[in-house]
mmCIF file of C-alpha atoms in Angstrom:
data_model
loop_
_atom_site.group_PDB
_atom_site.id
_atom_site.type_symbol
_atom_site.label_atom_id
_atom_site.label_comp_id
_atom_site.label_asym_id
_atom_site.label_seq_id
_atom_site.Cartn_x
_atom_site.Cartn_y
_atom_site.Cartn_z
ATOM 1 C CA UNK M 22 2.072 -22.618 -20.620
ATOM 2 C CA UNK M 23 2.445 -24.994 -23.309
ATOM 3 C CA UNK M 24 5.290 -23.859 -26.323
ATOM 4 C CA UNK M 25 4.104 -23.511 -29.977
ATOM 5 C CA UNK M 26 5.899 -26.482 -31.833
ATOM 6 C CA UNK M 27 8.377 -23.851 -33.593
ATOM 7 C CA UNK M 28 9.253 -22.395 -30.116
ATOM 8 C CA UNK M 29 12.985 -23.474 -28.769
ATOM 9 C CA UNK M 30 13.339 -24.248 -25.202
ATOM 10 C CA UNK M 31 15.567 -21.621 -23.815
ATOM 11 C CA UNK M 32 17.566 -22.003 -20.464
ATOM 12 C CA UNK M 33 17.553 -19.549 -18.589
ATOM 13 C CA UNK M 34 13.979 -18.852 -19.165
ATOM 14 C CA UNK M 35 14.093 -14.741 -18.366
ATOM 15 C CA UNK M 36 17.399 -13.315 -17.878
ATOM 16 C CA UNK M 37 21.270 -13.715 -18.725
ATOM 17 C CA UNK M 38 23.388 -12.717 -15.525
ATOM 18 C CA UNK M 39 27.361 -11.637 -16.201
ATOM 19 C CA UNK M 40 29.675 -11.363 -13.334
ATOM 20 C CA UNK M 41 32.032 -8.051 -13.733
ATOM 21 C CA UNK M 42 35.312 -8.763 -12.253
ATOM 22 C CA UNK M 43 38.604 -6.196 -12.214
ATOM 23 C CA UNK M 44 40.708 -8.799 -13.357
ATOM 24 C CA UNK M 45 40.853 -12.242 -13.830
ATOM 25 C CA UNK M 46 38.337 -14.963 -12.331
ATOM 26 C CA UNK M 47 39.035 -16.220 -9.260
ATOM 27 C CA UNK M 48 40.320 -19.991 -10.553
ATOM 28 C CA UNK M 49 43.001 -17.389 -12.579
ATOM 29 C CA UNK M 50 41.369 -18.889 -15.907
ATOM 30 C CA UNK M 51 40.583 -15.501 -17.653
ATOM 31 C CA UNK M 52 39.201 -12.190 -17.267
ATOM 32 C CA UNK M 53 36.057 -12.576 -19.864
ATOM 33 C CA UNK M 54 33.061 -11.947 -18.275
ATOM 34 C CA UNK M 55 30.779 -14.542 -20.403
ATOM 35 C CA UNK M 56 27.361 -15.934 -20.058
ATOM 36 C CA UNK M 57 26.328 -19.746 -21.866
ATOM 37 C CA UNK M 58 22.819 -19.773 -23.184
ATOM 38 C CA UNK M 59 21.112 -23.484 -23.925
ATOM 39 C CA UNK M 60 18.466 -23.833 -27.535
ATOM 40 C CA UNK M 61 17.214 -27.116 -26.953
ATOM 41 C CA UNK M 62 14.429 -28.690 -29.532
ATOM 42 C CA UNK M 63 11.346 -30.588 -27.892
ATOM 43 C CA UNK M 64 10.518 -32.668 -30.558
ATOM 44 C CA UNK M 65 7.392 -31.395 -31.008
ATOM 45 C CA UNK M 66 7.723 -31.344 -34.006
ATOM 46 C CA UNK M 67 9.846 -33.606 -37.012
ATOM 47 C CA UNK M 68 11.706 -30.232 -39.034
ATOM 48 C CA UNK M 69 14.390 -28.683 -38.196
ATOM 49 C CA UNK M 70 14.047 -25.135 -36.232
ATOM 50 C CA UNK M 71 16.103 -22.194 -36.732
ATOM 51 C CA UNK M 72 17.189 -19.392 -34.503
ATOM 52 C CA UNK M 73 18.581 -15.708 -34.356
ATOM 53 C CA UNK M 74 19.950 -14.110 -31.238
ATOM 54 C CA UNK M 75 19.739 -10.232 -30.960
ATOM 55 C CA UNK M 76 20.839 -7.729 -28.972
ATOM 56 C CA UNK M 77 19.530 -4.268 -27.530
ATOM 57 C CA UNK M 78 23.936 -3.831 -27.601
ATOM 58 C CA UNK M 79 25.450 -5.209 -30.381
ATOM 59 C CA UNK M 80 28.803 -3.674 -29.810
ATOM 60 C CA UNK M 81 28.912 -4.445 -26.380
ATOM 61 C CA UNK M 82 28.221 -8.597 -26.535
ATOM 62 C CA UNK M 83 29.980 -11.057 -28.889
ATOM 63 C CA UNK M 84 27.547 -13.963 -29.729
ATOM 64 C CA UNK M 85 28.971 -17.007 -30.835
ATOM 65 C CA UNK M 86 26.760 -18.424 -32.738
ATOM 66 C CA UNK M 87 24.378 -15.881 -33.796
ATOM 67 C CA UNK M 88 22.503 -18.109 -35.620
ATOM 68 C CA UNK M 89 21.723 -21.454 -36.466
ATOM 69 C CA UNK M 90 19.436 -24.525 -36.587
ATOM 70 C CA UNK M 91 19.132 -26.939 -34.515
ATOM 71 C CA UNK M 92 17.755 -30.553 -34.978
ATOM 72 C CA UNK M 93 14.892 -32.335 -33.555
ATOM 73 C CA UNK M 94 15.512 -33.532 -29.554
ATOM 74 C CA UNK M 95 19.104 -31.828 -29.568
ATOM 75 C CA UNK M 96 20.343 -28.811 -28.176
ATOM 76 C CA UNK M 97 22.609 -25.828 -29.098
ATOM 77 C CA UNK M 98 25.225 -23.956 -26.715
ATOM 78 C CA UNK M 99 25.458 -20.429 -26.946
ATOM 79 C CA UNK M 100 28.008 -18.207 -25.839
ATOM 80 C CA UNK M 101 27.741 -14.410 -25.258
ATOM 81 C CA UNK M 102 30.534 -12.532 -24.124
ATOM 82 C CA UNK M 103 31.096 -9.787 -22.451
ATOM 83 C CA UNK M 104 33.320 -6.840 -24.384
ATOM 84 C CA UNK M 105 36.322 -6.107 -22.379
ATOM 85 C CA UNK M 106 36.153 -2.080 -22.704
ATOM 86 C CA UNK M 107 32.909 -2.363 -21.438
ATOM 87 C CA UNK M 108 33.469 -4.817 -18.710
ATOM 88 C CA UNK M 109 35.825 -2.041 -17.304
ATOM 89 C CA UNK M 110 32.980 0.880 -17.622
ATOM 90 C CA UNK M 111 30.713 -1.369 -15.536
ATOM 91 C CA UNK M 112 33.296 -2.336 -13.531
ATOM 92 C CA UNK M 113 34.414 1.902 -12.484
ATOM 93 C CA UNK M 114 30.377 2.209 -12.318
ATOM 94 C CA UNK M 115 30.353 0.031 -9.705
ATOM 95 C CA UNK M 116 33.700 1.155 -7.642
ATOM 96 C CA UNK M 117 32.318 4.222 -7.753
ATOM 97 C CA UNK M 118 28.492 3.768 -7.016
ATOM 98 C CA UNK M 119 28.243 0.314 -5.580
ATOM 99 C CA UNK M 120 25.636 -2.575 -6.933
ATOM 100 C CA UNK M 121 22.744 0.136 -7.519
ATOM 101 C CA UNK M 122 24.748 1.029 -10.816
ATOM 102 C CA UNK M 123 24.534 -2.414 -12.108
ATOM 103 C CA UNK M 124 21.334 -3.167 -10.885
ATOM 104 C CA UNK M 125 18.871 -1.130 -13.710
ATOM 105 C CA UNK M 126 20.499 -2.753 -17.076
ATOM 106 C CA UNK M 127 18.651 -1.723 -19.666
ATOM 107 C CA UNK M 128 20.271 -4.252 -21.955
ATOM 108 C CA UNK M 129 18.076 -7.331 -23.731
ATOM 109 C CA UNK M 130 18.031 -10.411 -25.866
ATOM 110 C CA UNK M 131 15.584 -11.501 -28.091
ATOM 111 C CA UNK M 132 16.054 -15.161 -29.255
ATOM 112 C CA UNK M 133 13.963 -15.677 -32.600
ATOM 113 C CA UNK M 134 12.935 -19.727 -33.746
ATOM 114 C CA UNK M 135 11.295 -20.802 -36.821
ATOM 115 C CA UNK M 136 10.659 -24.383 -38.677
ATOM 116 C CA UNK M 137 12.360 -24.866 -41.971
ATOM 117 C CA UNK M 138 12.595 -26.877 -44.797
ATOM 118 C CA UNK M 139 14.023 -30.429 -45.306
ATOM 119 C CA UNK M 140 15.521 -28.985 -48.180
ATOM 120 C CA UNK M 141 17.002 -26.182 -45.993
ATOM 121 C CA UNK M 142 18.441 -28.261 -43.675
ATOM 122 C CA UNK M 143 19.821 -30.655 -45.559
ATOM 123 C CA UNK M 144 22.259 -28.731 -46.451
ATOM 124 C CA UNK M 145 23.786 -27.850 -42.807
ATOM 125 C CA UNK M 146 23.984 -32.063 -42.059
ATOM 126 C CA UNK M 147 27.215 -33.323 -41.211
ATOM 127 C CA UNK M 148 28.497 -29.601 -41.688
ATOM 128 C CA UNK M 149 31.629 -28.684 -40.211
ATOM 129 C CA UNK M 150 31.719 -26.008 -37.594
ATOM 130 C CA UNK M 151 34.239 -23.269 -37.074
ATOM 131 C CA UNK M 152 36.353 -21.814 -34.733
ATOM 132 C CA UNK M 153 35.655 -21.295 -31.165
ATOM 133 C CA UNK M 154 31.861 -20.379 -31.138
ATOM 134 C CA UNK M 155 31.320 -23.044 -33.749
ATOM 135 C CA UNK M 156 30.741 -21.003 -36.809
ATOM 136 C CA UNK M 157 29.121 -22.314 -40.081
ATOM 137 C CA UNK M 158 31.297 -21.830 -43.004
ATOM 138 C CA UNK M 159 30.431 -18.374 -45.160
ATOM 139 C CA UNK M 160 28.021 -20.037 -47.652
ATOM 140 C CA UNK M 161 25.519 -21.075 -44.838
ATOM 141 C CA UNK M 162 25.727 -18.112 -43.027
ATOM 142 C CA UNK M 163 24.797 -16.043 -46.184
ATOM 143 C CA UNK M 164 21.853 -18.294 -46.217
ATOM 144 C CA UNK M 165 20.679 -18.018 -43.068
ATOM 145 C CA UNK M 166 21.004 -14.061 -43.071
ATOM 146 C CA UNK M 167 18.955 -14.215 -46.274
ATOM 147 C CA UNK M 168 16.504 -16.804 -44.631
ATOM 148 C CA UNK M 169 15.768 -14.460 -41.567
ATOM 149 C CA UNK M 170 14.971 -11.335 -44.045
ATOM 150 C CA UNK M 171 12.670 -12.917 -45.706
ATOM 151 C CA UNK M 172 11.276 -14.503 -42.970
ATOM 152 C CA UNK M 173 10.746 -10.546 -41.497
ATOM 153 C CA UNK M 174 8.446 -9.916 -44.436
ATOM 154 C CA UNK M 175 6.688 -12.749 -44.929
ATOM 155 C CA UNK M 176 3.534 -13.011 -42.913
ATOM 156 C CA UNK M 177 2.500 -16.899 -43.190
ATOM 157 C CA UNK M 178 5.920 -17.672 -41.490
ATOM 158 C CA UNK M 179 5.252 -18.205 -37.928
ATOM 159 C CA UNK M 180 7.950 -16.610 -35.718
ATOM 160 C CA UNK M 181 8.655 -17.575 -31.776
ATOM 161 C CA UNK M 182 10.104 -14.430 -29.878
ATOM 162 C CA UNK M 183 11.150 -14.826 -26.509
ATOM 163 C CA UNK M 184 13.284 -11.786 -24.922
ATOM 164 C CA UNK M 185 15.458 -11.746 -21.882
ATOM 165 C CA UNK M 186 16.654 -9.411 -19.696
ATOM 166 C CA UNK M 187 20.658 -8.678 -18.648
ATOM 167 C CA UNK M 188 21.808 -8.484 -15.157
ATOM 168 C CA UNK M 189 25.480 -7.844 -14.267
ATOM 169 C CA UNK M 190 26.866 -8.835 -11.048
ATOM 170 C CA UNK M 191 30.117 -7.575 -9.419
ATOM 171 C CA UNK M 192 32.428 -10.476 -8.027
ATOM 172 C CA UNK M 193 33.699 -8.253 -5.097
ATOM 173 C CA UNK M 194 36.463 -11.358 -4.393
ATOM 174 C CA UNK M 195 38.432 -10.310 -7.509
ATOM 175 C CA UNK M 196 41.222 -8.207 -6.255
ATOM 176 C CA UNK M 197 43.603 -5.496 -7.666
ATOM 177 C CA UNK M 198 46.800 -7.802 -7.916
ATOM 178 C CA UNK M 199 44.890 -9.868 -9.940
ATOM 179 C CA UNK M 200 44.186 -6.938 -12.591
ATOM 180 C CA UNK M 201 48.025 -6.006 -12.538
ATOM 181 C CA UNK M 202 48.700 -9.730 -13.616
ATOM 182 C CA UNK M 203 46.648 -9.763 -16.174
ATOM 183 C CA UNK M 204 48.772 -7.016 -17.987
ATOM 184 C CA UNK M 205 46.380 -4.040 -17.481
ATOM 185 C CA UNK M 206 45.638 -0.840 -15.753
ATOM 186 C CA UNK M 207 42.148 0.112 -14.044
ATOM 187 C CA UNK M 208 39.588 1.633 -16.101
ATOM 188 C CA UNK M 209 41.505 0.335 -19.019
ATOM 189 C CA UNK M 210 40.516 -2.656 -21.776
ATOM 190 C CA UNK M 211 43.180 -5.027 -21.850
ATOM 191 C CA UNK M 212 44.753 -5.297 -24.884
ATOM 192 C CA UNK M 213 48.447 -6.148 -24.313
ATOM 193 C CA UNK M 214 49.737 -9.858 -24.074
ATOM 194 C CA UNK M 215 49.938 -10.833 -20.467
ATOM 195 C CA UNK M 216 53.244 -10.655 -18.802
ATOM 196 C CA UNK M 217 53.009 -13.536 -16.383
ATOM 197 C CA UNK M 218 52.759 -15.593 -19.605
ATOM 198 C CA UNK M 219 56.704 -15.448 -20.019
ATOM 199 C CA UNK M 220 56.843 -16.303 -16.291
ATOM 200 C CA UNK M 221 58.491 -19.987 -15.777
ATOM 201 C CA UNK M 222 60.373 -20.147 -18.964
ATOM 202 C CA UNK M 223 63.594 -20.795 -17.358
ATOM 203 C CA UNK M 224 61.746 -23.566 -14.823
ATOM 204 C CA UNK M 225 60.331 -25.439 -18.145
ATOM 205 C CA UNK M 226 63.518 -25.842 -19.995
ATOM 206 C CA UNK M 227 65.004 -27.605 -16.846
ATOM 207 C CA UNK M 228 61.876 -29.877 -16.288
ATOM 208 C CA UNK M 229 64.079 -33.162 -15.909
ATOM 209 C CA UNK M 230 65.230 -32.014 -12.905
ATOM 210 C CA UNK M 231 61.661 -31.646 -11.383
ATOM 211 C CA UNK M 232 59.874 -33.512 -9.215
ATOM 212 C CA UNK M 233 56.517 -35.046 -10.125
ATOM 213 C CA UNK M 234 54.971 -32.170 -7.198
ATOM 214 C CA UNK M 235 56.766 -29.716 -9.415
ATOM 215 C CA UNK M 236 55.927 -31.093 -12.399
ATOM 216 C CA UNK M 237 52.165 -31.149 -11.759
ATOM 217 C CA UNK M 238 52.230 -27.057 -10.749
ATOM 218 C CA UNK M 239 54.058 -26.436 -14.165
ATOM 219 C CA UNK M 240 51.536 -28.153 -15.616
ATOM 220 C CA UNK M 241 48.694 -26.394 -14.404
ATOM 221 C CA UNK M 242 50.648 -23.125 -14.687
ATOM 222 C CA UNK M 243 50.798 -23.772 -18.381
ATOM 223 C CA UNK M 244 47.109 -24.519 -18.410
ATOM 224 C CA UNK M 245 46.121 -21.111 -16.842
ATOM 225 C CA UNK M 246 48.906 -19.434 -18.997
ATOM 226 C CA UNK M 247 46.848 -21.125 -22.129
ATOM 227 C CA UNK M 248 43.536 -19.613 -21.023
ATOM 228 C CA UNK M 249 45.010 -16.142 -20.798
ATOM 229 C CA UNK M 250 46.116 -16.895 -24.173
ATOM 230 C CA UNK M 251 42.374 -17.993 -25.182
ATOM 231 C CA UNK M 252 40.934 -15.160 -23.089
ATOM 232 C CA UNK M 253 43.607 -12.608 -25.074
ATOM 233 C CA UNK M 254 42.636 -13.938 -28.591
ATOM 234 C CA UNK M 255 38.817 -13.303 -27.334
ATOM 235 C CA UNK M 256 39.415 -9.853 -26.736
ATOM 236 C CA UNK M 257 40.932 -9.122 -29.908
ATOM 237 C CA UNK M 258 38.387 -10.697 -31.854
ATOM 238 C CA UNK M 259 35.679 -8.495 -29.914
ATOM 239 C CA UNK M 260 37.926 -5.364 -30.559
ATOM 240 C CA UNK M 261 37.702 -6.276 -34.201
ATOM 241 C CA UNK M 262 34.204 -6.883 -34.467
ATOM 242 C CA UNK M 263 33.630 -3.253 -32.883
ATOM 243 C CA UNK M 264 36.273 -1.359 -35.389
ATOM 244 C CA UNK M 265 34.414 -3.366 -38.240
ATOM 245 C CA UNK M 266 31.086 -1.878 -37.020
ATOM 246 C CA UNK M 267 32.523 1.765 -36.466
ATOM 247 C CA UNK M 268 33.912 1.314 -40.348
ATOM 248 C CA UNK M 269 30.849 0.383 -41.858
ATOM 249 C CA UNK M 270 28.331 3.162 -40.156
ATOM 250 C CA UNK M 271 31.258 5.560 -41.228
ATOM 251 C CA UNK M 272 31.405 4.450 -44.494
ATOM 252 C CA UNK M 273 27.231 4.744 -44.744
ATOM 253 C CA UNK M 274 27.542 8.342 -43.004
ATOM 254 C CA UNK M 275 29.989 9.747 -45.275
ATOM 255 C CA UNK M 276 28.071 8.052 -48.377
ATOM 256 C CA UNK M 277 24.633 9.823 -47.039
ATOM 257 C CA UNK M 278 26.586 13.314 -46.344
ATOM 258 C CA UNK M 279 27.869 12.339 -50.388
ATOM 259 C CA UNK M 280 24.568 12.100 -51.759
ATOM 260 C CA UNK M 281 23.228 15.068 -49.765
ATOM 261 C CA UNK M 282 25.910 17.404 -51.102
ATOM 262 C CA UNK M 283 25.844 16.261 -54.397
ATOM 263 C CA UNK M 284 21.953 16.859 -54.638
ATOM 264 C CA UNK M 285 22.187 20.439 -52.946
ATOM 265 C CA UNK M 286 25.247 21.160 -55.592
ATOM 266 C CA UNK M 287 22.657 20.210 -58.398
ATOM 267 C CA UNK M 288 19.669 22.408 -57.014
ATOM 268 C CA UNK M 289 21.842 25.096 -56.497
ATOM 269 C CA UNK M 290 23.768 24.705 -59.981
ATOM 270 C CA UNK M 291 20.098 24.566 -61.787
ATOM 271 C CA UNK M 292 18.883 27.769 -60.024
ATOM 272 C CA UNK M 293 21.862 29.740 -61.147
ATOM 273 C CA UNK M 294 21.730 28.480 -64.451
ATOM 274 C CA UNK M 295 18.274 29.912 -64.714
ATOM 275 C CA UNK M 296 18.777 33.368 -63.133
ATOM 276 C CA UNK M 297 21.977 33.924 -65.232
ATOM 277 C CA UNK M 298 20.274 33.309 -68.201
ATOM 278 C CA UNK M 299 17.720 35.393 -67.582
ATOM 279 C CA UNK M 300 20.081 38.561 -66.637
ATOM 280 C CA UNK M 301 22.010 37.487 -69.940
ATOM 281 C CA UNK M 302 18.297 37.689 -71.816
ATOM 282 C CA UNK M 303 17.936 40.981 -69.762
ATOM 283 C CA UNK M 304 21.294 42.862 -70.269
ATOM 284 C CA UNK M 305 21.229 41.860 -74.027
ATOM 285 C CA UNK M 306 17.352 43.439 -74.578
ATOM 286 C CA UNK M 307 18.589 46.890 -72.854
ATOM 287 C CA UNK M 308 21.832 47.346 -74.356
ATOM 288 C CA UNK M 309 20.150 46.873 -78.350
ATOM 289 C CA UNK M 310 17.340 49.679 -77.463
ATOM 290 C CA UNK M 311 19.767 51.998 -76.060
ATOM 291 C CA UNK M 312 21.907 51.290 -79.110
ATOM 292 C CA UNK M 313 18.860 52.345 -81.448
ATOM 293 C CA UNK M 314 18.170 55.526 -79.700
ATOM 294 C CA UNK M 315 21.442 56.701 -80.018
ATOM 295 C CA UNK M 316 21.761 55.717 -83.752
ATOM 296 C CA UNK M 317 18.179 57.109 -84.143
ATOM 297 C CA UNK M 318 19.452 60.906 -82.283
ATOM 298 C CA UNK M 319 22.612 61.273 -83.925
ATOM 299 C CA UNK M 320 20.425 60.620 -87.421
ATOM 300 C CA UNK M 321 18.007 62.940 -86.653
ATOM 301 C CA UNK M 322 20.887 65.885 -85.323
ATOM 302 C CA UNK M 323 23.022 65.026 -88.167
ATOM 303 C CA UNK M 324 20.347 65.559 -90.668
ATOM 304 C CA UNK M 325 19.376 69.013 -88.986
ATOM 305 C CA UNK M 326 23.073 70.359 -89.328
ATOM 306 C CA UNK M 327 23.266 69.040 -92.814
ATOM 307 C CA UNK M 328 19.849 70.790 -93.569
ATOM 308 C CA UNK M 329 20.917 73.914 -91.935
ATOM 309 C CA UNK M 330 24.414 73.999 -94.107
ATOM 310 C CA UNK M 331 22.680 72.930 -97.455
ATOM 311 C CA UNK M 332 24.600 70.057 -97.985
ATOM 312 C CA UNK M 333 21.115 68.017 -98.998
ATOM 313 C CA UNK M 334 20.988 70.129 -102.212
ATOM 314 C CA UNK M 335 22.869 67.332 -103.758
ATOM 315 C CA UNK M 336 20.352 64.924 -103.222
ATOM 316 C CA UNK M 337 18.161 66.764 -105.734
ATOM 317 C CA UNK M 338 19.669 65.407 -108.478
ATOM 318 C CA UNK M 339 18.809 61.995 -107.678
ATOM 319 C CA UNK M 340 15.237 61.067 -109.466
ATOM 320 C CA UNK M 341 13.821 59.060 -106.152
ATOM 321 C CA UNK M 342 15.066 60.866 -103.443
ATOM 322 C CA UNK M 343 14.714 64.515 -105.372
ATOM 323 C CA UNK M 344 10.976 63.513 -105.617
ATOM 324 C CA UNK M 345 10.748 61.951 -101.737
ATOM 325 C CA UNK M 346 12.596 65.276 -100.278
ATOM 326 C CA UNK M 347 10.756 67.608 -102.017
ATOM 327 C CA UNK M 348 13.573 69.092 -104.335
ATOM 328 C CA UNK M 349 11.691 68.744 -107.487
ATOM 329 C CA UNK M 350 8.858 71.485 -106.584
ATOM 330 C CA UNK M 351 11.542 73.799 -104.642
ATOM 331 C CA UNK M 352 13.840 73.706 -108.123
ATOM 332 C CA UNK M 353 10.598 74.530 -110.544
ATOM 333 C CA UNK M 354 9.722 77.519 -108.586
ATOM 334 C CA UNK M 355 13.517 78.575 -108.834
ATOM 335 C CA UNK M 356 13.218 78.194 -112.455
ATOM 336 C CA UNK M 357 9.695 79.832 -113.019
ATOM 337 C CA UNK M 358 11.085 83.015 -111.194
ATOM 338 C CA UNK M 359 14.556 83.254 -112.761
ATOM 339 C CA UNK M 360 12.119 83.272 -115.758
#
């Protein structure tokens, strides 16, 4: 079947096989258990196409380079590698269950390719790239991050997808002794600077006295010791690249858990606002009418003692409240029948 002209040929076609050793290979060049995938442009088409590697496990591979565009009739090498903590999972999966552990990886790639711009891709020509994995620089990754989500939401952009399955293959030649040189224990990553790299010292400071047979070993002892070196830098990069990962979901769980206590706290301050209030309203209403009633039956006993002992005969003299009480009749009759 024919490829759209914004597909990328992809080698291999279907799946991406690792080989899980114990320790190092065994031409003693590292213990990285690393798969190369080939982008290659067909030319079908004069613009520039673009690509994005995923992964099902994005903690467990380091892709070098994610991302990228590649030119017309030219190719791009990509590197995945294997993480070396879970190299030695697999690895105790397979000592203690043989092959059939390996065999049912659920792990996948998807490889993504796109045309862009002449504009776009302008600005990657004659672009240095860095490091190892041949990195672009900061600026063009930023754009190309930004390119692919926008590219997710815009429908007139036509996307190729092509997926691939992971297979992982035990290399049952690797042996123990070959772990122990490496610096590390089974069923641990290893993390420590080799110890066969300070092997030879003495033997390279008196290299005058050597023979050219010698020579040549020292030389290609220093060229494994280098790839340990290589294979040692790898390792800490991937170990990096994982605690950055673990930081950053932290950092969003603890700023979700944040937000979610802070709204509760709200709700909950609002609601008690409201019922205090209203006992306040409450507690004020009952404690004025019970105030009344008292004022209202110690008026009306007070009067009735005061009436009993005469003591309102005073109040007669007073025009108003003489006429309001009722003194005024009471003292005419008094007067009519002294008379």
């Amino acid at each position: 079947m024919s490829l759209p002209p914004h597909a990328l040929e992809i080698d291999p076609e279907s799946s991406l096989q690792f080989t899980i050793t114990r320790g190092p290979a065994k031409d003693g060049s590292d213990d990285v258990s690393r798969c190369t995938m080939t982008l290659r442009h067909p030319g079908h088409t004069n613009k520039y196409l673009a690509f994005k590697v995923k992964t099902t496990q994005p903690r467990r591979y380091l892709v070098r380079p994610n991302q990228g565009i590649v030119a017309p009739n030219s190719s791009e090498t990509v590197t995945i590698i294997l993480v070396g903590k879970d190299r030695e999972v697999l690895w105790s999966s397979y000592e203690r269950l043989g092959q059939s552990a390996l065999d049912h990886s659920k792990d996948k790639f998807l490889v993504q390719s796109c045309e862009v711009s002449n504009e776009f891709s302008a600005k990657f020509n004659n672009e240095p790239r860095l490091g190892e994995g041949g990195q672009y620089k900061k600026e063009l990754v930023e754009e190309l991050t930004a390119m692919w989500n926008s590219a997710s939401s815009n429908s007139k952009l036509e996307v190729y997808n092509k997926k691939l399955h992971v297979r992982h293959v035990a290399d049952t030649g690797a042996t123990a002794a070959g772990g122990a040189a490496a610096g590390g224990a089974p069923g641990r990553a290893n993390t420590s600077l080799p110890t066969s790299f300070q092997e030879g010292v003495d033997k390279r400071n008196n290299a005058d006295k050597m023979s050219p047979e010698q020579l040549s070993d020292e030389v290609s002892n220093l060229r494994r010791k280098y790839d340990e070196l290589v294979a040692f830098s790898v390792n800490l990069t991937a170990e990096r690249d994982i605690l950055n990962n673990t930081l950053e979901q932290t950092k969003r769980d603890l700023n979700r858990e944040m937000a979610t206590r802070t709204a509760l706290e709200k709700q909950g301050l609002k609601v008690g606002s409201r019922s205090q209030d209203a006992k306040s309203s409450k507690s004020s209403g009952g404690v004025s009418s019970k105030t009344l009633l008292i004022v209202v039956v110690v008026a009306c006993l007070s009067a009735i003692r005061a009436t009993n002992l005469g003591s309102l005969d005073m109040l007669g003299s007073v025009p108003m409240f003489g006429g309001m009480l009722g003194f005024d009749s009471s003292a005419k009759k008094m007067v009519r029948d002294e008379l």
